[in-house]
Coordinates of C-alpha atoms in Angstrom, one line a residue:
X10 CA 119.6 127.6 115.3
X11 CA 116.8 130.1 114.8
X12 CA 114.5 130.1 111.7
X13 CA 113.5 133.5 110.4
X14 CA 112.7 135.0 107.0
X15 CA 115.9 134.7 104.9
X16 CA 117.2 131.6 106.5
X17 CA 116.2 129.7 103.4
X18 CA 113.1 129.9 101.2
X19 CA 112.8 126.1 101.1
X20 CA 111.4 126.0 104.6
X21 CA 107.9 125.9 103.1
X22 CA 108.5 122.5 101.6
X23 CA 108.5 119.2 103.4
X24 CA 111.1 117.1 101.5
X25 CA 113.6 117.7 98.7
X26 CA 114.9 114.9 96.6
X27 CA 118.2 116.7 96.1
X28 CA 118.9 117.1 99.7
X29 CA 117.1 114.2 101.3
X30 CA 114.8 114.6 104.3
X31 CA 115.2 118.0 105.8
X32 CA 118.2 118.6 103.4
X33 CA 119.2 122.0 102.1
X34 CA 119.2 123.1 98.5
X35 CA 121.9 125.3 97.0
X36 CA 121.5 128.5 95.1
X37 CA 118.6 129.8 97.2
X38 CA 118.1 133.5 97.6
X39 CA 118.0 135.1 101.1
X40 CA 115.7 137.7 102.5
X41 CA 116.2 139.8 105.7
X42 CA 113.8 141.4 108.0
X43 CA 114.3 144.8 106.4
X44 CA 113.2 143.5 103.0
X45 CA 110.2 141.8 104.6
X46 CA 109.0 145.0 106.2
X47 CA 109.5 146.8 103.0
X48 CA 107.4 144.3 101.2
X49 CA 104.6 144.7 103.7
X50 CA 104.4 148.4 103.0
X51 CA 103.9 147.7 99.3
X52 CA 100.8 147.8 97.1
X53 CA 100.4 144.1 97.0
X54 CA 99.2 144.2 100.6
X55 CA 96.8 147.0 100.0
X56 CA 94.7 144.7 97.9
X57 CA 94.2 141.7 100.2
X58 CA 92.1 141.9 103.3
X59 CA 93.8 138.8 104.8
X60 CA 97.2 140.5 104.7
X61 CA 96.3 143.3 106.9
X62 CA 98.9 144.4 109.6
X63 CA 101.1 141.4 109.0
X64 CA 104.0 143.3 110.6
X65 CA 101.9 143.3 113.8
X66 CA 101.5 139.6 113.7
X67 CA 104.1 137.8 115.7
X68 CA 105.7 135.3 113.3
X69 CA 107.9 133.8 116.0
X70 CA 105.6 130.9 116.5
X71 CA 105.6 130.1 112.8
X72 CA 109.4 130.1 112.4
X73 CA 109.9 128.1 115.7
X74 CA 107.5 125.5 114.4
X75 CA 109.4 125.2 111.2
X76 CA 112.6 124.8 113.2
X77 CA 110.9 122.0 115.2
X78 CA 109.8 120.3 112.0
X79 CA 113.3 120.5 110.6
X80 CA 114.8 119.0 113.8
X81 CA 112.3 116.2 113.7
X82 CA 113.1 115.4 110.1
X83 CA 116.8 115.7 110.8
X84 CA 116.5 112.7 113.1
X85 CA 114.6 110.7 110.5
X86 CA 117.2 109.2 108.1
X87 CA 114.8 107.0 106.3
X88 CA 114.5 107.5 102.6
X89 CA 111.2 108.8 101.3
X90 CA 110.3 109.5 97.7
X91 CA 108.9 112.9 97.2
X92 CA 105.5 113.2 95.6
X93 CA 105.9 115.0 92.3
X94 CA 103.3 117.4 91.2
X95 CA 102.8 117.1 87.4
X96 CA 102.8 120.2 85.3
X97 CA 99.8 119.8 82.9
X98 CA 100.2 120.1 79.1
X99 CA 98.3 122.8 77.2
X100 CA 94.5 122.2 77.5
X101 CA 95.1 119.2 79.8
X102 CA 94.2 121.2 82.9
X103 CA 90.9 122.5 81.4
X104 CA 90.0 119.0 80.1
X105 CA 90.6 117.6 83.6
X106 CA 88.5 120.4 85.0
X107 CA 85.5 119.6 82.7
X108 CA 85.7 115.9 83.7
X109 CA 85.8 116.9 87.4
X110 CA 82.7 119.1 86.8
X111 CA 80.9 116.3 85.2
X112 CA 81.0 117.9 81.8
X113 CA 83.3 115.5 79.9
X114 CA 80.7 114.9 77.3
X115 CA 81.0 118.5 76.0
X116 CA 84.1 117.4 74.1
X117 CA 85.8 114.3 72.7
X118 CA 84.2 111.2 71.4
X119 CA 81.1 111.4 73.5
X120 CA 80.4 115.0 72.7
X121 CA 77.2 114.2 70.7
X122 CA 75.6 112.6 73.8
X123 CA 75.3 115.6 76.0
X124 CA 71.7 115.6 77.1
X125 CA 72.7 115.2 80.7
X126 CA 75.1 118.1 80.4
X127 CA 72.4 120.3 78.8
X128 CA 70.2 119.7 81.9
X129 CA 73.1 120.6 84.1
X130 CA 74.1 123.8 82.1
X131 CA 70.5 125.0 82.2
X132 CA 70.8 125.5 85.9
X133 CA 74.0 127.6 85.9
X134 CA 74.3 131.3 86.6
X135 CA 75.9 133.7 84.0
X136 CA 79.3 133.7 85.7
X137 CA 79.3 129.9 86.1
X138 CA 78.4 129.5 82.4
X139 CA 81.2 131.9 81.5
X140 CA 83.7 129.8 83.5
X141 CA 82.5 126.6 81.7
X142 CA 82.6 128.3 78.3
X143 CA 86.1 129.5 78.8
X144 CA 87.4 126.0 79.6
X145 CA 85.5 124.4 76.7
X146 CA 86.9 127.0 74.3
X147 CA 90.5 126.2 75.5
X148 CA 90.0 122.4 75.1
X149 CA 88.4 122.9 71.7
X150 CA 91.4 125.0 70.4
X151 CA 93.8 122.5 71.8
X152 CA 92.1 119.6 70.2
X153 CA 92.1 121.4 66.8
X154 CA 95.8 122.0 67.2
X155 CA 96.4 118.3 67.9
X156 CA 94.1 117.3 65.0
X157 CA 92.2 114.8 67.2
X158 CA 90.0 112.6 65.0
X159 CA 86.6 113.1 66.7
X160 CA 83.9 115.6 66.9
X161 CA 84.9 119.0 68.3
X162 CA 81.9 121.1 69.1
X163 CA 82.0 124.8 68.8
X164 CA 81.6 126.3 72.3
X165 CA 79.0 128.8 70.9
X166 CA 76.9 125.9 69.7
X167 CA 76.9 124.4 73.2
X168 CA 75.6 127.5 74.8
X169 CA 73.3 128.6 72.0
X170 CA 71.0 125.8 73.0
X171 CA 70.9 127.1 76.5
X172 CA 70.2 130.7 75.3
X173 CA 67.4 129.5 73.1
X174 CA 65.7 127.6 75.8
X175 CA 66.3 130.1 78.6
X176 CA 65.8 133.4 76.9
X177 CA 68.5 136.0 77.4
X178 CA 70.1 134.4 80.4
X179 CA 73.6 134.3 78.9
X180 CA 73.4 137.4 76.6
X181 CA 75.7 140.4 77.1
X182 CA 79.4 140.5 77.7
X183 CA 79.2 142.3 81.1
X184 CA 78.3 140.8 84.4
X185 CA 74.6 140.6 85.2
X186 CA 72.9 142.0 88.2
X187 CA 71.0 139.5 90.4
X188 CA 67.7 139.1 92.0
X189 CA 67.0 137.8 95.5
X190 CA 64.9 135.0 96.9
X191 CA 61.5 136.6 96.3
X192 CA 61.8 136.0 92.5
X193 CA 59.0 133.8 91.3
X194 CA 60.6 131.6 88.7
X195 CA 58.5 130.0 86.0
X196 CA 59.0 126.5 84.6
X197 CA 59.8 126.1 80.9
X198 CA 56.2 125.4 80.1
X199 CA 55.2 128.8 81.5
X200 CA 53.5 127.4 84.7
X201 CA 54.4 128.7 88.1
X202 CA 56.9 126.4 89.8
X203 CA 58.8 126.4 93.1
X204 CA 60.8 129.4 93.8
X205 CA 64.5 129.0 93.1
X206 CA 67.0 131.8 93.5
X207 CA 70.1 131.2 91.4
X208 CA 71.0 134.8 90.7
X209 CA 70.1 134.5 87.0
X210 CA 66.8 136.4 86.8
X211 CA 65.5 139.8 86.0
X212 CA 67.7 142.9 86.4
X213 CA 67.9 144.8 89.7
X214 CA 70.2 147.3 91.4
X215 CA 73.3 145.3 92.2
X216 CA 73.2 146.5 95.9
X217 CA 69.4 146.1 96.3
X218 CA 69.6 142.5 97.5
X219 CA 72.6 142.6 99.7
X220 CA 71.9 141.5 103.3
X221 CA 71.4 144.3 105.7
X222 CA 74.8 143.9 107.4
X223 CA 78.2 143.7 105.8
X224 CA 78.9 140.7 108.1
X225 CA 75.9 138.8 106.8
X226 CA 76.8 136.0 104.4
X227 CA 74.4 135.9 101.5
X228 CA 73.9 132.2 100.6
X229 CA 70.9 132.8 98.3
X230 CA 72.9 134.4 95.4
X231 CA 75.8 132.9 93.7
X232 CA 79.1 134.1 95.2
X233 CA 80.6 134.8 91.8
X234 CA 77.5 136.8 90.8
X235 CA 77.8 138.9 93.9
X236 CA 81.5 139.5 93.1
X237 CA 80.7 140.5 89.6
X238 CA 78.1 143.0 90.8
X239 CA 80.3 144.4 93.5
X240 CA 83.5 144.7 91.4
X241 CA 84.7 148.3 91.2
X242 CA 82.0 149.3 93.7
X243 CA 82.5 151.0 97.0
X244 CA 81.1 148.0 98.7
X245 CA 84.2 146.1 97.6
X246 CA 86.1 147.9 100.4
X247 CA 84.0 146.2 103.1
X248 CA 85.4 144.0 105.7
X249 CA 89.0 145.1 105.0
X250 CA 91.6 146.3 107.5
X251 CA 92.6 145.4 111.0
X252 CA 94.6 142.4 112.2
X253 CA 94.4 140.3 115.3
X254 CA 91.8 138.0 116.7
X255 CA 89.3 140.6 117.8
X256 CA 89.4 142.4 114.4
X257 CA 88.2 139.5 112.3
X258 CA 84.6 140.3 111.2
X259 CA 81.9 138.5 113.1
X260 CA 80.4 136.9 110.0
X261 CA 77.0 135.2 110.4
X262 CA 74.4 133.4 108.4
X263 CA 71.0 135.0 108.3
X264 CA 68.2 132.6 109.2
X265 CA 66.6 130.8 106.2
X266 CA 63.0 129.7 106.6
X267 CA 63.6 126.7 104.4
X268 CA 66.4 125.5 106.7
X269 CA 70.2 125.6 106.6
X270 CA 71.8 122.6 104.8
X271 CA 75.0 121.3 106.3
X272 CA 77.5 118.9 104.7
X273 CA 76.2 115.4 105.6
X274 CA 72.5 116.5 105.3
X275 CA 72.1 115.5 101.6
X276 CA 72.0 112.1 99.9
X277 CA 75.2 110.9 98.1
X278 CA 73.6 111.4 94.6
X279 CA 72.9 115.0 95.4
X280 CA 76.3 115.6 97.0
X281 CA 77.9 114.6 93.6
X282 CA 75.9 117.5 92.0
X283 CA 77.1 119.8 94.9
X284 CA 80.7 118.9 94.1
X285 CA 80.4 119.7 90.4
X286 CA 78.5 123.0 91.1
X287 CA 81.0 124.0 93.9
X288 CA 84.0 123.4 91.5
X289 CA 82.3 125.6 88.8
X290 CA 81.3 128.3 91.2
X291 CA 84.8 128.5 92.8
X292 CA 86.4 128.7 89.3
X293 CA 83.9 131.4 88.3
X294 CA 84.6 133.4 91.6
X295 CA 88.3 133.2 90.9
X296 CA 87.8 134.2 87.3
X297 CA 85.7 137.3 88.3
X298 CA 88.2 138.4 90.9
X299 CA 91.2 137.9 88.5
X300 CA 92.9 135.2 90.5
X301 CA 94.3 132.2 88.7
X302 CA 92.7 128.9 89.7
X303 CA 94.6 125.8 88.8
X304 CA 94.1 122.3 90.1
X305 CA 97.4 120.5 90.7
X306 CA 97.8 116.9 89.9
X307 CA 100.1 114.5 91.7
X308 CA 101.9 111.7 89.9
X309 CA 101.0 108.4 91.6
X310 CA 103.8 106.9 93.7
X311 CA 104.0 103.8 95.8
X312 CA 102.7 104.4 99.3
X313 CA 102.6 102.3 102.5
X314 CA 99.6 99.9 102.6
X315 CA 99.6 99.5 106.4
X316 CA 100.7 101.3 109.5
X317 CA 99.9 104.7 111.0
X318 CA 102.3 107.4 109.9
X319 CA 102.8 108.1 106.2
X320 CA 99.8 106.0 105.2
X321 CA 97.0 107.4 102.9
X322 CA 93.8 108.4 104.7
X323 CA 91.8 105.9 102.6
X324 CA 94.1 103.0 103.6
X325 CA 94.0 104.0 107.3
X326 CA 90.2 104.2 107.3
X327 CA 89.9 100.8 105.5
X328 CA 92.0 99.1 108.2
X329 CA 90.3 101.0 111.0
X330 CA 86.8 100.1 109.9
X331 CA 87.7 96.5 110.3
X332 CA 88.1 97.2 114.0
X333 CA 85.5 99.9 114.4
X334 CA 82.8 99.6 111.7
X335 CA 81.6 102.9 110.4
X336 CA 84.4 105.0 111.8
X337 CA 85.1 108.1 109.6
X338 CA 88.2 109.5 111.4
X339 CA 91.5 107.5 111.7
X340 CA 91.6 105.9 115.1
X341 CA 95.2 107.1 115.8
X342 CA 94.1 110.6 115.1
X343 CA 91.2 110.3 117.5
X344 CA 93.4 108.8 120.2
X345 CA 96.1 111.5 120.0
X346 CA 93.5 114.2 120.4
X347 CA 91.9 112.3 123.3
X348 CA 95.3 111.9 124.9
X349 CA 96.0 115.6 124.7
X350 CA 92.6 116.5 126.2
X351 CA 92.9 113.8 128.9
X352 CA 95.3 116.0 130.8
X353 CA 94.1 119.6 130.5
X354 CA 93.8 122.1 127.7
X355 CA 95.0 124.8 130.1
X356 CA 98.7 123.8 129.8
X357 CA 100.7 126.8 128.8
X358 CA 102.2 126.6 125.3
X359 CA 100.1 123.6 124.3
X360 CA 100.7 122.8 120.6
X361 CA 103.6 125.3 120.5
X362 CA 106.1 123.6 122.8
X363 CA 107.4 120.4 121.1
X364 CA 108.2 117.1 122.5
X365 CA 111.8 115.9 122.4
X366 CA 112.6 114.9 118.8
X367 CA 114.4 111.6 119.7
X368 CA 111.6 110.6 122.0
X369 CA 109.0 111.4 119.3
X370 CA 110.8 109.1 116.9
X371 CA 110.8 106.3 119.4
X372 CA 107.2 106.7 120.2
X373 CA 106.4 106.6 116.5
X374 CA 108.1 103.3 116.1
X375 CA 106.5 101.9 119.1
X376 CA 103.0 103.0 118.0
X377 CA 103.6 101.4 114.6
X378 CA 104.3 98.1 116.3
X379 CA 101.8 98.1 119.2
X380 CA 98.8 100.4 118.4
X381 CA 96.5 98.0 116.7
X382 CA 97.5 95.2 119.1
X383 CA 96.3 97.3 121.9
X384 CA 99.6 96.9 123.9
X385 CA 100.9 100.4 123.6
X386 CA 101.4 102.1 127.0
X387 CA 99.8 105.5 126.6
X388 CA 101.0 106.5 130.1
X389 CA 104.5 107.0 128.6
X390 CA 103.2 109.7 126.3
X391 CA 103.4 113.2 127.7
X392 CA 100.9 115.9 126.6
X393 CA 103.5 117.8 124.5
X394 CA 104.6 114.4 122.9
X395 CA 101.0 113.7 121.9
X396 CA 100.7 117.2 120.4
X397 CA 103.9 116.7 118.4
X398 CA 102.7 113.2 117.2
X399 CA 99.4 114.8 116.1
X400 CA 101.2 117.4 114.0
X401 CA 103.6 114.7 112.7
X402 CA 100.6 112.6 111.6
X403 CA 99.3 115.5 109.5
X404 CA 102.7 116.3 107.9
X405 CA 103.5 112.6 107.1
X406 CA 100.3 112.0 105.1
X407 CA 101.5 111.0 101.6
X408 CA 99.2 113.7 100.2
X409 CA 98.3 116.8 102.2
X410 CA 95.1 116.9 104.3
X411 CA 94.0 119.8 102.0
X412 CA 94.8 117.6 99.0
X413 CA 97.3 118.1 96.2
X414 CA 94.6 119.2 93.9
X415 CA 93.4 122.1 96.1
X416 CA 96.3 123.0 98.4
X417 CA 97.4 125.9 96.1
X418 CA 93.8 127.1 95.9
X419 CA 93.6 127.2 99.7
X420 CA 96.9 129.2 99.7
X421 CA 95.6 131.6 97.1
X422 CA 92.5 132.5 99.2
X423 CA 94.8 135.1 100.8
X424 CA 94.9 136.9 97.4
X425 CA 91.1 137.6 97.2
X426 CA 90.2 141.2 97.8
X427 CA 87.8 141.0 100.8
X428 CA 87.5 138.8 103.8
X429 CA 83.9 137.9 102.8
X430 CA 85.1 136.6 99.4
X431 CA 87.9 134.7 101.2
X432 CA 85.4 133.1 103.4
X433 CA 83.2 132.2 100.4
X434 CA 86.1 130.6 98.6
X435 CA 87.0 128.6 101.7
X436 CA 83.4 127.4 101.9
X437 CA 83.5 126.1 98.4
X438 CA 86.9 124.5 98.8
X439 CA 85.7 122.6 101.9
X440 CA 82.9 121.2 99.7
X441 CA 85.5 120.0 97.2
X442 CA 87.6 118.0 99.7
X443 CA 87.1 114.2 99.7
X444 CA 84.9 113.0 102.5
X445 CA 87.8 111.5 104.5
X446 CA 89.9 114.6 104.3
X447 CA 86.9 116.9 105.1
X448 CA 85.8 114.8 108.1
X449 CA 89.4 114.7 109.5
X450 CA 89.9 118.4 109.0
X451 CA 86.6 119.1 110.8
X452 CA 87.7 117.1 113.9
X453 CA 91.0 118.9 113.8
X454 CA 89.5 122.4 113.6
X455 CA 87.0 121.6 116.4
X456 CA 89.9 120.5 118.6
X457 CA 91.9 123.6 117.8
X458 CA 89.0 125.8 118.8
X459 CA 88.7 123.9 122.2
X460 CA 92.4 124.7 122.7
X461 CA 91.7 128.4 121.9
X462 CA 88.8 128.4 124.3
X463 CA 91.4 128.0 127.2
X464 CA 93.6 130.8 125.9
X465 CA 93.5 132.7 129.2
X466 CA 95.4 129.8 130.8
X467 CA 97.4 128.2 127.9
X468 CA 98.3 131.5 126.2
X469 CA 97.4 130.0 122.8
X470 CA 95.2 132.6 121.0
X471 CA 93.7 132.1 117.6
X472 CA 96.7 133.8 116.1
X473 CA 99.2 131.7 118.0
X474 CA 97.4 128.4 117.1
X475 CA 97.2 129.4 113.5
X476 CA 100.9 130.3 113.3
X477 CA 101.8 126.9 114.8
X478 CA 99.5 124.8 112.7
X479 CA 99.9 126.5 109.3
X480 CA 103.3 124.9 108.6
X481 CA 101.9 121.5 109.3
X482 CA 99.0 121.8 106.9
X483 CA 100.5 123.9 104.2
X484 CA 104.1 122.6 103.8
X485 CA 104.3 120.0 101.1
X486 CA 107.2 118.6 99.2
X487 CA 105.4 118.6 95.9
X488 CA 105.5 122.4 95.7
X489 CA 109.1 123.1 96.5
X490 CA 110.2 124.8 93.3
X491 CA 107.1 127.0 93.1
X492 CA 107.4 128.1 96.8
X493 CA 111.0 129.3 96.3
X494 CA 109.8 131.8 93.7
X495 CA 107.7 133.6 96.3
X496 CA 108.4 135.7 99.3
X497 CA 109.0 133.4 102.2
X498 CA 107.5 135.8 104.7
X499 CA 104.5 136.6 102.6
X500 CA 103.7 133.0 102.1
X501 CA 104.1 132.2 105.8
X502 CA 101.8 135.0 106.9
X503 CA 99.3 134.3 104.2
X504 CA 98.9 130.6 105.1
X505 CA 98.7 131.5 108.7
X506 CA 95.8 133.9 107.9
X507 CA 94.0 131.2 105.9
X508 CA 94.5 128.9 109.0
X509 CA 93.0 131.6 111.2
X510 CA 90.0 131.8 108.9
X511 CA 89.4 128.1 108.9
X512 CA 89.5 127.9 112.7
X513 CA 87.4 131.0 113.4
X514 CA 84.7 130.4 110.8
X515 CA 84.5 126.6 110.8
X516 CA 80.8 126.6 111.8
X517 CA 80.1 128.5 108.5
X518 CA 82.4 126.6 106.3
X519 CA 80.5 123.3 106.6
X520 CA 77.3 124.9 105.2
X521 CA 76.1 124.2 101.7
X522 CA 75.0 127.5 100.2
X523 CA 71.3 127.7 99.4
X524 CA 71.9 128.8 95.8
X525 CA 73.8 125.5 95.2
X526 CA 71.0 123.5 96.9
X527 CA 68.5 125.3 94.7
X528 CA 70.5 124.4 91.6
X529 CA 70.5 120.8 92.7
X530 CA 66.7 121.0 93.1
X531 CA 66.4 122.5 89.6
X532 CA 68.6 119.8 88.1
X533 CA 66.4 117.1 89.6
X534 CA 63.3 118.9 88.4
X535 CA 64.6 119.3 84.8
X536 CA 65.8 115.7 84.7
X537 CA 62.4 114.5 85.9
X538 CA 60.7 116.5 83.1
X539 CA 62.9 115.0 80.4
X540 CA 62.3 111.5 81.8
X541 CA 58.5 112.0 81.7
X542 CA 58.8 112.9 78.0
X543 CA 60.1 109.5 77.2
X544 CA 57.2 107.4 75.9
X545 CA 58.3 104.2 77.4
X546 CA 58.6 105.8 80.8
X547 CA 55.2 107.3 80.5
X548 CA 53.7 104.0 79.6
X549 CA 55.4 102.3 82.6
X550 CA 54.3 105.1 84.9
X551 CA 50.7 104.8 83.7
X552 CA 50.7 101.0 84.3
X553 CA 52.2 101.5 87.8
X554 CA 49.7 104.2 88.6
X555 CA 46.8 101.9 87.5
X556 CA 48.2 99.0 89.6
X557 CA 48.7 101.2 92.6
X558 CA 45.2 102.7 92.3
X559 CA 43.7 99.2 92.0
X560 CA 45.6 98.0 95.1
X561 CA 44.7 101.1 97.1
X562 CA 41.0 100.7 96.4
X563 CA 41.2 97.1 97.6
X564 CA 43.2 97.8 100.8
X565 CA 42.7 101.4 101.7
X566 CA 42.4 102.0 105.4
X567 CA 41.2 105.0 107.3
X568 CA 44.8 106.0 107.9
X569 CA 45.5 106.2 104.2
X570 CA 42.8 108.7 103.1
X571 CA 43.8 111.5 100.8
X572 CA 45.7 114.2 102.5
X573 CA 43.8 117.5 102.6
X574 CA 45.2 120.8 101.4
X575 CA 47.7 122.4 103.9
X576 CA 48.3 119.0 105.6
X577 CA 51.4 116.8 105.2
X578 CA 51.7 113.2 106.2
X579 CA 54.8 112.3 108.2
X580 CA 56.1 108.8 108.6
X581 CA 58.3 107.4 111.3
X582 CA 58.7 103.7 110.4
X583 CA 61.0 103.1 113.3
X584 CA 58.8 104.8 115.8
X585 CA 55.1 104.3 114.8
X586 CA 53.3 101.8 112.7
X587 CA 51.0 104.5 111.2
X588 CA 51.8 107.9 109.7
X589 CA 50.6 111.1 111.3
X590 CA 48.8 114.0 109.5
X591 CA 50.3 117.4 110.4
X592 CA 48.5 120.6 109.7
X593 CA 50.9 123.2 108.3
X594 CA 50.9 126.7 109.9
X595 CA 53.1 129.7 109.4
X596 CA 55.1 129.0 112.6
X597 CA 55.4 125.2 112.4
X598 CA 59.0 124.1 112.4
X599 CA 60.7 120.7 111.7
X600 CA 61.7 120.6 115.4
X601 CA 58.1 120.8 116.5
X602 CA 57.1 117.8 114.4
X603 CA 60.0 115.8 115.8
X604 CA 59.0 116.8 119.3
X605 CA 55.4 115.7 118.6
X606 CA 56.6 112.2 117.5
X607 CA 58.9 111.9 120.5
X608 CA 56.0 112.5 122.8
X609 CA 54.5 109.2 121.7
X610 CA 54.9 106.4 124.2
X611 CA 56.8 104.2 121.7
X612 CA 59.4 106.9 121.2
X613 CA 60.1 108.0 124.7
X614 CA 63.4 106.1 124.9
X615 CA 64.8 108.2 122.1
X616 CA 66.6 111.5 122.5
X617 CA 65.8 114.6 120.5
X618 CA 69.3 114.9 119.1
X619 CA 69.2 111.3 117.8
X620 CA 66.3 111.7 115.3
X621 CA 65.6 114.2 112.5
X622 CA 62.9 115.0 110.0
X623 CA 63.9 114.3 106.4
X624 CA 62.7 115.8 103.1
X625 CA 62.7 112.9 100.6
X626 CA 62.0 113.0 96.9
X627 CA 60.3 115.6 94.8
X628 CA 63.1 117.9 93.7
X629 CA 65.7 116.6 96.2
X630 CA 67.2 113.1 96.8
X631 CA 67.2 113.3 100.5
X632 CA 67.8 116.2 102.9
X633 CA 68.1 116.2 106.7
X634 CA 66.3 119.2 108.1
X635 CA 67.5 121.5 110.8
X636 CA 65.0 122.0 113.6
X637 CA 64.4 125.7 112.7
X638 CA 63.1 124.9 109.2
X639 CA 59.7 126.4 108.6
X640 CA 57.7 123.6 107.1
X641 CA 55.1 125.6 105.2
X642 CA 57.9 127.5 103.3
X643 CA 59.7 124.3 102.5
X644 CA 56.5 122.5 101.4
X645 CA 55.9 125.3 98.9
X646 CA 59.5 124.8 97.6
X647 CA 59.0 121.0 97.3
X648 CA 55.3 120.0 97.4
X649 CA 56.0 116.5 96.1
X650 CA 58.3 115.5 98.8
X651 CA 57.7 112.8 101.4
X652 CA 58.4 113.5 105.1
X653 CA 60.1 110.9 107.2
X654 CA 61.5 110.9 110.8
X655 CA 64.6 108.8 111.3
X656 CA 68.1 108.8 112.7
X657 CA 71.1 109.7 110.5
X658 CA 72.3 106.1 110.8
X659 CA 69.1 104.5 109.5

């Protein structure tokens, strides 16, 4: 049996209740190769950069992988309940979106208590506010239709407060132009404050602040603002055309003097803000580009509460952490990758050539029984078996690794006009994944890149690996009916292209854009201002300041003298008993400060990669700095921060 376009549209789904595991459905349309090629020549492909030259991409690996998946499931006669994706009622989707964005108090019974939301809204860009306004308006209209008996605010009133306090930030119906990082923002009281670049300031030429190269990714200006300004412009044609590994743009992140922020560098309380902002920004980007963004919602079903395959990631990690405290990646997932790499990554057809289906089934059962006991004999597992088990683990997750909520959004990335916008959308989607899913995906992508690094020997190029892995990440039984409505070939090629992007640009995707970090800083600053206006808080702060001053006068030591201008005091509680005064210079980097501390006798046992300089407090909760951060620039951005050297575990 050979799987090709037209064999049956349902190949993009994992399970179908009507036909059982791997079962066929009746009444499906067919599509032949001629029709596929005709579709490829159509206008729909002229619009999307990710769809370029699809007729040149060999789809054989994709269809063969689907055939292998079908064969594996054909040998599995166990009943499994399909996870149903719920179709939301009118307004329900937007209401859920506002809750996810942390803006639930803009509607409903708590709509009067929206001070926190007003602080949040004050930091949004024009396009972000437009996205919020659109959803609030939909929820408001729905509530009025349903005659809900609680306060229903007018969306214009919500944003009127923001317009009044921020001047003309939201005025005008058209998209705004944006200003770069040199803008000197002023605080609400008119005083000069730290420089935040959110893309909401004075007007400039829309192209004036673009990076010098088309392949540079601008992280300082909101992606949706960039899209709004470049829409219908000649620049919109950039980074289109050309298929194949070598023709993907060599995107890069220009150096930022205040440091690059990676996922894992921020404190949990700030990451919650990042999630809300990323959701709003992604929605705004899709709105501007005319692509529908809808979060899916799975109906809860009963899942396994123990075992290895078909177990939720959260359950797996809970049981794994009892054996290996602090582990963030399922142990079976780690072991399968290690088993593949234990041989050699130069094996021809690695990941593409499957293990024997009956043997895979037997190994699964044996692993379920013996893995945690430590009695499983890994010598019986051939390399291709381990690769098949790894893919099976991903497919068998009760909810997809890319989550039910965002799987369709990942698929729809292929519909965005330019490769740069596709990359920006993927960046935001990675930020929206739950931590367990994101960490597991990162380990998978890093492993896939190591396989590709040996392509001269194993014949597995980026394109080949993407074709093989796409069916395992993007097939999902909850989207069966919707998938049938689309071209099977288009969907296959599109998801394979998204897979290519995730592998190729994984180093960029785990970066938190600077404009989002700046919005977090601004939220923290605005919140601190409002807290200081509270009389009780002011009284408490005054008392605390008096007590601290009294204490310091009594116990001040030579090491605690006031820090002069242009000098920061860095603490390393696990390395030194005293802090160290560091003179700021134009060229001083975070890595230089860490190196200076590691030169101390008490720290010589530590390695440079084990400890980091942290920015704590002021307008950020906590941020781990990369070694290339210029300290004087960062100090100007957050003058009230404390500076601490520690490991990421402490």
